[in-house]
XYZ file of C-alpha atoms in Angstrom:
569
model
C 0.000 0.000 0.000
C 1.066 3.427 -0.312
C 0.035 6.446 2.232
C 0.127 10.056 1.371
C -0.391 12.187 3.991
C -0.830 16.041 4.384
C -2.146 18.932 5.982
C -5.465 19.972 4.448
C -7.187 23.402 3.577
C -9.138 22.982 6.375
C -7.420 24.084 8.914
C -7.537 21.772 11.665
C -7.957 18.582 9.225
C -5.243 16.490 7.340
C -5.743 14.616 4.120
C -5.196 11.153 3.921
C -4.950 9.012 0.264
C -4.573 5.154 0.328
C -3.542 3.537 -2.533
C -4.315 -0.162 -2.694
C -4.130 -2.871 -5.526
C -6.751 -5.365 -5.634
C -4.983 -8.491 -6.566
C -8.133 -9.464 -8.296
C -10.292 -8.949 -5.234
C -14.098 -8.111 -5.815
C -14.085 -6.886 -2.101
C -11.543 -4.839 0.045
C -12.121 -4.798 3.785
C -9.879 -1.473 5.357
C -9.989 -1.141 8.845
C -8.937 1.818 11.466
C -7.690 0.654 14.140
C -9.854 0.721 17.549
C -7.095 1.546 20.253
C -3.480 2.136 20.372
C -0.671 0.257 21.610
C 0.586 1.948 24.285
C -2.997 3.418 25.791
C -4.972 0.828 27.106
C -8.103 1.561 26.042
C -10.240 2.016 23.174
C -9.731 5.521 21.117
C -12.340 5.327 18.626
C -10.525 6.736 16.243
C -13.411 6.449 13.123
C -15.227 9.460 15.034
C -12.267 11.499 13.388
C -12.956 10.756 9.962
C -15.010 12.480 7.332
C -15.487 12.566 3.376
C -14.804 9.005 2.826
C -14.672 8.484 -0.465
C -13.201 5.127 -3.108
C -12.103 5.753 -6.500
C -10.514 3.768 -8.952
C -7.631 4.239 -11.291
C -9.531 6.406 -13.862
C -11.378 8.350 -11.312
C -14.285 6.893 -11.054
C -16.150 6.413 -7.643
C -16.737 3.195 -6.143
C -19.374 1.855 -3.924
C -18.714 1.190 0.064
C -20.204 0.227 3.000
C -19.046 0.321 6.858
C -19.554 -3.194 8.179
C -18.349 -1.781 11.555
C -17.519 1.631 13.378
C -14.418 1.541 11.857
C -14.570 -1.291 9.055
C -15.080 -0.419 5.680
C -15.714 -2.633 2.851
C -15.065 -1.414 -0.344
C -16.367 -3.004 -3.830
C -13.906 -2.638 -6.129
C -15.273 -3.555 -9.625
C -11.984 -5.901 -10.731
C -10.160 -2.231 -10.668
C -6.511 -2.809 -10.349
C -5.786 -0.181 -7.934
C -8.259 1.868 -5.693
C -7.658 5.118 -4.268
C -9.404 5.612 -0.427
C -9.514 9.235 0.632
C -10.424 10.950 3.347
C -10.275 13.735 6.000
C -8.782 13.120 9.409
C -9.719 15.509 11.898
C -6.076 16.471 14.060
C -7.035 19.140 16.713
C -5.552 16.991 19.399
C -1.627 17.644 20.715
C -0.658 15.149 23.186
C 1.518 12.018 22.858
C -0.582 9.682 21.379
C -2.200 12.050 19.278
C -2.413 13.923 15.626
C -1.886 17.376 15.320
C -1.826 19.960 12.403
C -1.245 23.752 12.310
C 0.191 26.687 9.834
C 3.306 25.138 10.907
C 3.761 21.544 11.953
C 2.418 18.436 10.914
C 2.411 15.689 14.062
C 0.843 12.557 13.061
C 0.372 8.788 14.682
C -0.048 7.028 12.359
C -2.220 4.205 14.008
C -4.830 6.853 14.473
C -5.417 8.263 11.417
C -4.075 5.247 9.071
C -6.229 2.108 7.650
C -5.211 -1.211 6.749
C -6.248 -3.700 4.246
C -7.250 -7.153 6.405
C -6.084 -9.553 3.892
C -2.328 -7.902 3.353
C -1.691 -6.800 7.166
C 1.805 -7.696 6.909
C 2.210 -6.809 3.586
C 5.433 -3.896 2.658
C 3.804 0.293 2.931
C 5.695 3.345 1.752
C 4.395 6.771 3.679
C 4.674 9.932 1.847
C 4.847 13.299 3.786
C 3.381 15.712 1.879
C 5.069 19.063 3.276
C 6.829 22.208 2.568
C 10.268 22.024 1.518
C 11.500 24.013 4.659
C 9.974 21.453 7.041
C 11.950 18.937 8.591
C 11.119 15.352 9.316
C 11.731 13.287 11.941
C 10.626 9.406 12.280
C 11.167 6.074 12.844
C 10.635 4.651 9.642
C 13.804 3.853 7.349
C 13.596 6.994 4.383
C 13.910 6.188 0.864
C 13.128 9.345 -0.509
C 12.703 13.020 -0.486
C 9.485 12.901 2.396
C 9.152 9.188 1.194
C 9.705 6.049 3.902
C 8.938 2.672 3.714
C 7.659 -0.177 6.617
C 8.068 -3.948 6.089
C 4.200 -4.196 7.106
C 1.695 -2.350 8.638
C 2.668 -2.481 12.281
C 5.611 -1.465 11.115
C 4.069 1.870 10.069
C 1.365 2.159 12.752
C 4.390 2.298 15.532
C 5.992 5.432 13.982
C 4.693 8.576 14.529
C 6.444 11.547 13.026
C 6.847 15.619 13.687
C 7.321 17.857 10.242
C 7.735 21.028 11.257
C 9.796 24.082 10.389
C 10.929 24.588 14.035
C 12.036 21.178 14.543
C 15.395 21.275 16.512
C 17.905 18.191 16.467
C 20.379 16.847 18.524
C 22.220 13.456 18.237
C 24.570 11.053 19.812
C 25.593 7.570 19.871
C 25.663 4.574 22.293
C 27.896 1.320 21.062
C 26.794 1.279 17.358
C 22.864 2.455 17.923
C 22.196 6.275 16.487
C 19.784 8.359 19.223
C 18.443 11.628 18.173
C 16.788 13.719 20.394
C 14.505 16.108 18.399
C 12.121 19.091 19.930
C 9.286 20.908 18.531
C 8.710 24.062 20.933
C 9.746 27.562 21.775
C 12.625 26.593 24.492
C 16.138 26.630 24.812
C 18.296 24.087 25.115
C 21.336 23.401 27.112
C 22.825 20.828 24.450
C 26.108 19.275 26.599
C 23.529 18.734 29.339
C 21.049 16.825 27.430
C 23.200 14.966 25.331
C 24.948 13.663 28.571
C 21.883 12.635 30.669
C 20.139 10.709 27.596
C 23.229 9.114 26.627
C 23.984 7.710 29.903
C 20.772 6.285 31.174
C 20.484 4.994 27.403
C 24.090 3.820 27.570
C 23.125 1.627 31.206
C 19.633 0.205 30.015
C 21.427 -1.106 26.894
C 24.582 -2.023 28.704
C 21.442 -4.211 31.085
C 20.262 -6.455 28.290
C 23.437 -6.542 26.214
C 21.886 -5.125 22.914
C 19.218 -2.720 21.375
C 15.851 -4.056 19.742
C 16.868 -1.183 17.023
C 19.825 0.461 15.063
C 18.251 3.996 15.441
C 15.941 5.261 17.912
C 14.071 8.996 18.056
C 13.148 10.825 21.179
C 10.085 13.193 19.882
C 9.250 15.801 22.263
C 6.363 18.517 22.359
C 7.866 21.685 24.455
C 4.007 23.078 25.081
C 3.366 26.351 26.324
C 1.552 25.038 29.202
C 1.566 22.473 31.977
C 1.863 19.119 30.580
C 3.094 15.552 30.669
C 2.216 12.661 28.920
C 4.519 10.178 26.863
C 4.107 7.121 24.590
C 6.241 4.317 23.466
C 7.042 3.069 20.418
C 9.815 0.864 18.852
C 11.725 2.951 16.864
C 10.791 5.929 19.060
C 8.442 7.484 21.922
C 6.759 10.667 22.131
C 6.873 13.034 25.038
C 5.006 15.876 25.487
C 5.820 17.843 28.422
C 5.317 21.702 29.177
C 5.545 24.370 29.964
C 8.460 24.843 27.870
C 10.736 27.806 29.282
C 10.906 25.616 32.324
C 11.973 21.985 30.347
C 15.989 22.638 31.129
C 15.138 23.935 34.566
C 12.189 22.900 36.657
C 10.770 20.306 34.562
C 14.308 19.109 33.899
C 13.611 16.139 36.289
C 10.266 15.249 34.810
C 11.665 15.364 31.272
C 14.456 12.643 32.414
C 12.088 10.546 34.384
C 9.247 10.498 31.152
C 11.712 9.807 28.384
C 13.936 7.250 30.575
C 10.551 5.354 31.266
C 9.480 5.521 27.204
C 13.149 4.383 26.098
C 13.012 1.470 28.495
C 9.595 0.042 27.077
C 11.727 -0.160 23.618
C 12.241 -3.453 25.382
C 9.364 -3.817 27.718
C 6.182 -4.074 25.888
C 7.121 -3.000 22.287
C 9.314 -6.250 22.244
C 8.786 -8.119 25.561
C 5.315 -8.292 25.555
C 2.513 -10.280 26.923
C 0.754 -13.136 25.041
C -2.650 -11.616 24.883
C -0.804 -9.039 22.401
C 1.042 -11.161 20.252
C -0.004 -10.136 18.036
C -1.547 -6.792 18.337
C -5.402 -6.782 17.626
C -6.316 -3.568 16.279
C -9.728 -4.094 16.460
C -10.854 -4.465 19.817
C -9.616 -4.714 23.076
C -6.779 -6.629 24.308
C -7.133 -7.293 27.835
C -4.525 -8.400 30.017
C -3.692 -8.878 33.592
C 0.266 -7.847 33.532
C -0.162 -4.386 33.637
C 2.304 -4.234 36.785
C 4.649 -5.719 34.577
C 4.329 -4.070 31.539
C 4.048 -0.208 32.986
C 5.511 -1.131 36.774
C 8.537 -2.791 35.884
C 8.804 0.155 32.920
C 8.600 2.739 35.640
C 10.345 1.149 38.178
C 13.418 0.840 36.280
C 12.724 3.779 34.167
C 14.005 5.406 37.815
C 16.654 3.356 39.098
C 18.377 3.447 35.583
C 18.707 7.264 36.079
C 20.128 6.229 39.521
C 22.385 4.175 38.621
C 23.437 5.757 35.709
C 24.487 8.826 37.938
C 21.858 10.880 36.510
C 19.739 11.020 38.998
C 21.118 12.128 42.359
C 20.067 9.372 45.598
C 18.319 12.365 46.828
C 15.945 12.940 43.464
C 15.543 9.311 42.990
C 14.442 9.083 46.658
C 12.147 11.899 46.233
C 10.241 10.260 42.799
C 10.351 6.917 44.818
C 8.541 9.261 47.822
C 5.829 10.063 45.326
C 5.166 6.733 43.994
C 4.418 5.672 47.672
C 2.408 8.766 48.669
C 0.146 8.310 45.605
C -0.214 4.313 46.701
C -1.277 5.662 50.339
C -3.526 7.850 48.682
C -5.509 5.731 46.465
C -7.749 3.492 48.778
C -8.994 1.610 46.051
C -5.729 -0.714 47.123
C -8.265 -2.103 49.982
C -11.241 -2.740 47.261
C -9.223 -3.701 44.075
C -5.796 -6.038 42.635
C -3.513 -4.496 40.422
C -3.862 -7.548 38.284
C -8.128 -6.681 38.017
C -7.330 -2.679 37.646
C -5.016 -3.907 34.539
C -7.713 -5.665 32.617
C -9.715 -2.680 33.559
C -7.920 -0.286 31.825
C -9.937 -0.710 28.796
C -12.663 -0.046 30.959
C -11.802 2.792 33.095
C -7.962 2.777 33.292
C -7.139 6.387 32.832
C -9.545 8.624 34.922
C -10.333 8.445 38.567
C -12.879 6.927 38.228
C -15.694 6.115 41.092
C -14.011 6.563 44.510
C -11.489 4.124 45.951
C -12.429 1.188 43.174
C -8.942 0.812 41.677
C -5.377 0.893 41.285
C -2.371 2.277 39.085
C -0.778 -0.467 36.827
C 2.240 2.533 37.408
C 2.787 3.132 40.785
C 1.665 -0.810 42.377
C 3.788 -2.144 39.312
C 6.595 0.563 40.488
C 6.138 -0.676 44.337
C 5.561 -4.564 43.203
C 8.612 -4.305 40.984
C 11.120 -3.210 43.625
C 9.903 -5.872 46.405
C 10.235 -8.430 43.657
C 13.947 -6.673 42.847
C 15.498 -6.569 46.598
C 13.509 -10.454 47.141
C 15.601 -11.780 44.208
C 18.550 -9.795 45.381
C 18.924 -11.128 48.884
C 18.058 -14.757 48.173
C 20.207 -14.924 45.752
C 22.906 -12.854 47.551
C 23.067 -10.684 44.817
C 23.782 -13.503 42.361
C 20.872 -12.155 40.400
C 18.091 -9.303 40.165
C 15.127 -8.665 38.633
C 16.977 -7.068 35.464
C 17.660 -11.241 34.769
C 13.868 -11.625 34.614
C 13.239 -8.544 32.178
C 17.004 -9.724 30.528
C 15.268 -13.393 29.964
C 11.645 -12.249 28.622
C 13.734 -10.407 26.050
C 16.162 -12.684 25.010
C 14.215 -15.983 25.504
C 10.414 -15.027 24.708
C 10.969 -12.011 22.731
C 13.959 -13.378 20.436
C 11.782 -16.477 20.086
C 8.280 -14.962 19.163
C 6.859 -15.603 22.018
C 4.959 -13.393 24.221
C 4.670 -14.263 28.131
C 1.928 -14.852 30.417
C 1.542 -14.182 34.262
C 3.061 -17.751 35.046
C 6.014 -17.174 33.124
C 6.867 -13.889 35.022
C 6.117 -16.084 38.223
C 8.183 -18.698 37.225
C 11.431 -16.622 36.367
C 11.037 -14.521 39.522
C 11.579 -18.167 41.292
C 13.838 -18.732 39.456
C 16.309 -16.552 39.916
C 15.460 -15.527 43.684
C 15.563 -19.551 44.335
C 11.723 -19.007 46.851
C 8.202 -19.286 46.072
C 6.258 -15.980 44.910
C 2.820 -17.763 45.820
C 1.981 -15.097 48.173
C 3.076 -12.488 46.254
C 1.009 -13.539 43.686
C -1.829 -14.293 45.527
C -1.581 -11.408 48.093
C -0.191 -8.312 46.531
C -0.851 -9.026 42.665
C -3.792 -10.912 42.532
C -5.083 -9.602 46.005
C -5.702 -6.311 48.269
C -3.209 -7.038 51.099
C -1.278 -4.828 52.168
C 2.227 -4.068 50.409
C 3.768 -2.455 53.412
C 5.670 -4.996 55.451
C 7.470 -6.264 52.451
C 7.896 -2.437 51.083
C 10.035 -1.444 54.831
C 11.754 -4.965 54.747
C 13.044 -4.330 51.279
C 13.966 -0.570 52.351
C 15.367 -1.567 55.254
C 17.600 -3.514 53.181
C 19.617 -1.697 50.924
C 19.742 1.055 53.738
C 16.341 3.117 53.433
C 13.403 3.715 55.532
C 9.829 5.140 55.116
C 8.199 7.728 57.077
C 4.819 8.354 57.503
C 3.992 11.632 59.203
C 0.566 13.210 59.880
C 0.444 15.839 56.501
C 1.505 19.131 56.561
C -1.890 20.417 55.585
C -3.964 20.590 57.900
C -7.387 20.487 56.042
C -5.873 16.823 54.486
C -4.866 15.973 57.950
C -7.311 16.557 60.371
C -10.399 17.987 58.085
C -10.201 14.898 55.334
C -10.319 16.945 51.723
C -7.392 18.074 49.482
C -7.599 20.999 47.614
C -6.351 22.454 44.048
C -6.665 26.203 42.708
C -7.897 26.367 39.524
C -8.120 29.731 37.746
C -8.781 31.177 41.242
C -11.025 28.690 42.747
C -10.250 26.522 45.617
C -11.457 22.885 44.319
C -11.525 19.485 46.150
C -9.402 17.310 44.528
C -9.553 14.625 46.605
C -12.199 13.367 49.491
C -11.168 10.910 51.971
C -12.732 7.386 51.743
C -14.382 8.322 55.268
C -15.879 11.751 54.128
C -16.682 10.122 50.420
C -19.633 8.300 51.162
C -21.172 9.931 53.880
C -21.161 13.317 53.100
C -22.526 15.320 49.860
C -19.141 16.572 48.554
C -17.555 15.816 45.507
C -14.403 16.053 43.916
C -14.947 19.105 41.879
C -16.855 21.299 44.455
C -15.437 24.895 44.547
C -15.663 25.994 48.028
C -17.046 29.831 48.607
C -16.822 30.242 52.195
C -16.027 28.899 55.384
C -18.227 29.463 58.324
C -20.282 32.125 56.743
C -16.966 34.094 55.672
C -16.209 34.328 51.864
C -12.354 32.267 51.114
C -9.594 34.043 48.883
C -7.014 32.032 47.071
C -5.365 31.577 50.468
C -7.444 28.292 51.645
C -4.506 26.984 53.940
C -4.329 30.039 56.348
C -8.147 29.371 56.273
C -8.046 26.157 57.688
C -5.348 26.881 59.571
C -7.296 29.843 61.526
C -10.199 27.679 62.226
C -7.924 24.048 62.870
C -9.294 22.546 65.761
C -12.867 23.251 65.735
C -15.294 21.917 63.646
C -16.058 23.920 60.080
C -19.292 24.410 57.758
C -18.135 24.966 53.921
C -20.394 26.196 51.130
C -19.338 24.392 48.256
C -20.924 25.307 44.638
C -20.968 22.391 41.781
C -23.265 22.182 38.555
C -26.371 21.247 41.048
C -26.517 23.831 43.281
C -25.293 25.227 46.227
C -24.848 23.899 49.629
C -23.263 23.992 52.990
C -21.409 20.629 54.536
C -20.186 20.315 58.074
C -16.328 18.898 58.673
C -15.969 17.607 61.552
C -12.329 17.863 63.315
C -10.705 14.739 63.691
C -6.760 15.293 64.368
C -4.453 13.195 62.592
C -7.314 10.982 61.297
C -6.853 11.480 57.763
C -4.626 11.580 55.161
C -0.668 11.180 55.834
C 2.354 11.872 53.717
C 5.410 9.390 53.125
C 8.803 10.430 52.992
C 11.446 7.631 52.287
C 15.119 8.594 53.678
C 18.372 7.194 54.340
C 18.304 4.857 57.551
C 19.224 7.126 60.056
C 21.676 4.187 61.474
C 23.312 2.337 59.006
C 25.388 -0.628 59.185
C 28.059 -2.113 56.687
C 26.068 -4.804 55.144
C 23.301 -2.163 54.197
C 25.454 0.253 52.413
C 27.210 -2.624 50.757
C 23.809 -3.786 49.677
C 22.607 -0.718 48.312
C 26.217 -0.532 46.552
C 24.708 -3.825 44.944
C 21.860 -2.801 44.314
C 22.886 0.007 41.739
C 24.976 -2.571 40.000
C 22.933 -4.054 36.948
């Protein structure tokens, strides 16, 4: 098949044309994918489309029908070759998405793209129809001026591209593999810095499984204007979007390491390694699976300690990310109604808002937590013989390398392994189960050296009144409710709050609570229905609590020599 793509006169549209031969085929089925690898849920990506249209090679229109929501079948007449067109709309920037404006093109393919059933596998080319001025940057292996070929259609589907006037570059090398590290934004960029970080956490993940799935490998990142941060993996490349830009080499400096070390360590983790119920993918509907913790834990889990122990990271920022992962665990009390393992066949369901309250888990942050118990386990029973990068290290080189994807067993049974103990409880209590995480979490801790803290938290309207609150274009808004307060009172997360016993609030809610801590308080909160007042009733230190993890305060010899271990590969 052969893809032309390019931005359309309508503004916020591209154009797509699909050229197709028939090999003799009365009927052509073309299908748009449902979901995208990477998101776990179903993107409906038809509801973008308009003026579908089928011609063949003199022009002529051909009949079509949709079978599906996003199946079409085309009829086409004995022609040799057909032509699909049609308009995509791309008013969407974030990761996963595709974007068009007077200056850059930002596509996904697997979005916007559709494949003929019968020749799946079959060799594409992809045209970029664009400006001379613009530069490219993808995945895909060029042939051409703005012409690129894929050996089949997942092939094509995995590589997004930016075109864009603007598009800075940057490049280095690790062994014999080419990175590039290319931005699209109004920032500047401290070049020695960023060329050192990347290359060392890339140079220690490779360095970990002996080899890279790829010979060349693009980091795509959005600088946006505003507060963002999403990313998405791919094979030949991920996509991070991150903003707001004047802060990306200074405050969000940390957050840009952490997202692309995470995306560059699923090259192996999911875009190779990957479970059985995706291999292959099905485009068509969804693809549920139970190894979430594995597939996005173990991602960010050693998305982190790679930027640890590639020196990139100090102890004291990985410590602080590691802080985070725990507070958000503490937070979440679905961990008391719902597994990991259930939340990650959920995804497709509800995986990526909150939600109703308390009813699930993060595939990231339990996978994170589940991923280092299952790391320091394997460590000290096997006396630092082995770790859990031998796990990841086999799924590559013995699943992977083979074809084959893996199931939950198969993690199980390399975890015991290479730790030489049963994972039975594990399984049954942590992944498959609600029990608590915390006694293994401080044994593991404890160690390699570290400890966790829990202190009552420094807000006092989270600690003793049971809400947390977010401003939001000047409003004070509960963010959060405490499972306690959540279904036995009438607030929601959402609620702007206008006053506080009878007296209007300004921006400064904390010096609010803190003036009235101690004593019971009546809120008016406003939402969509209405106004009302709700009573919160002081309970100290009943509520939530915030998690610090630190350096033991004692330490002994065999600790620091374990944690010495520990950042050893």
């Amino acid at each position: 098949m052969i893809y032309k793509i390019k931005p359309s006169a309508s503004k916020k549209f591209i154009d797509v044309s699909i050229i197709v031969k028939s090999q003799s085929r009365a009927i052509i089925n073309m299908q748009l994918a449902a979901w995208r690898p990477g998101r776990y849920e179903l993107g409906n990506f038809a509801k973008n489309i308009r003026s579908f249209k089928v011609l063949d090679a003199n022009n002529n229109k051909l009949s079509f029908k949709k079978i599906t929501k996003d199946l079409w079948q085309v009829n086409t007449l004995f022609s040799e070759t057909i032509e699909i067109q049609y308009q995509y709309f791309a008013n969407e920037l974030n990761a996963g998405s595709t974007y068009v404006n007077e200056e850059l093109l930002y596509v996904n393919p697997v979005n916007c793209l559709m494949y003929d059933t019968d020749n799946i596998e079959k060799p594409s080319t992809l045209y970029i129809d664009v400006p001379d001025n613009y530069k490219i940057a993808c995945g895909l292996k060029q042939v051409g001026n703005n012409l690129f070929e894929a050996k089949n259609f997942h092939e094509i589907a995995d590589s997004p591209f930016i075109a864009s006037v603007n598009l800075k570059k940057y490049s280095f090398k690790v062994d014999d593999y080419n990175f590039y590290i290319c931005i699209q934004g109004n920032c500047t960029i401290n070049h020695d810095k960023i060329i050192c970080d990347f290359s060392g956490f890339a140079k220690k993940q490779i360095a970990a499984f002996k080899e890279f799935p790829v010979n060349e490998y693009y980091f795509l990142i959005h600088a946006l204007p505003y507060h963002f941060y999403h990313g998405v993996e791919h094979l030949t490349s991920s996509v991070n979007a991150i903003g707001p830009a004047h802060s990306l080499m200074h405050e969000r400096y940390t957050d840009l390491l952490g997202l692309c070390s995470h995306e560059l360590y699923h090259t192996w983790n999911i875009k190779s390694i990957r479970p059985q119920e995706m291999y292959p993918y099905d485009y068509t509907q969804e693809n549920y699976f139970k190894t979430g913790y594995v597939a996005e834990g173990v991602t960010t889990y050693m998305g982190d300690y790679f930027l640890l122990a590639s020196g990139v990271f100090s102890k004291e920022q990985f410590l602080k990310e590691f802080s985070e992962q725990i507070q958000k665990h503490l937070d979440n009390y679905g961990r008391f109604n719902y597994s990991v393992a259930e939340s990650s066949f959920d995804t497709w369901l509800d995986g990526y808002t909150p939600g109703i309250p308390a009813r699930k888990v993060s595939i990231y942050t339990e996978g994170f937590l589940l991923a280092f118990i299952a790391d320091i386990l394997i460590r000290k029973h096997s006396k630092h013989q082995y770790s859990l990068h031998n796990v990841m290290y086999a799924l590559y080189h013995d699943f992977y390398k083979n074809n084959k994807g893996y199931t939950e067993n198969d993690y199980k049974n390399l975890l015991e392994k290479f730790s030489g103990i049963s994972f039975d409880e594990y399984f049954e209590k942590l992944v498959n189960g609600t029990h608590s995480y915390f006694e293994l979490l401080n044994e593991a801790l404890i160690f390699i050296g570290l400890e966790l803290n829990i202190f009552p938290s420094e807000h006092c309207h989270e600690n003793n009144y049971g809400i947390k609150l977010t401003e939001q274009s000047d409003k004070i808004i509960i963010s959060g409710i405490h499972p306690e307060l959540a279904e036995n009172s009438y607030l929601n997360t959402g609620d702007q709050i206008l006053a506080m016993n009878n007296h209007p609030v300004n921006n400064d809610i904390g010096k609010w609570f803190n003036d009235y801590n101690g004593n019971d308080i009546e809120i008016q909160v406003t939402n969509n229905f209405g106004t009302k007042n709700v009573k919160l009733l002081f309970k100290e230190n009943a509520y939530y609590k915030k998690c610090v993890v630190s350096e033991c305060k004692t330490l002994n010899h065999e600790q620091t020599l374990n944690f010495e271990k520990w950042l050893n590969p």
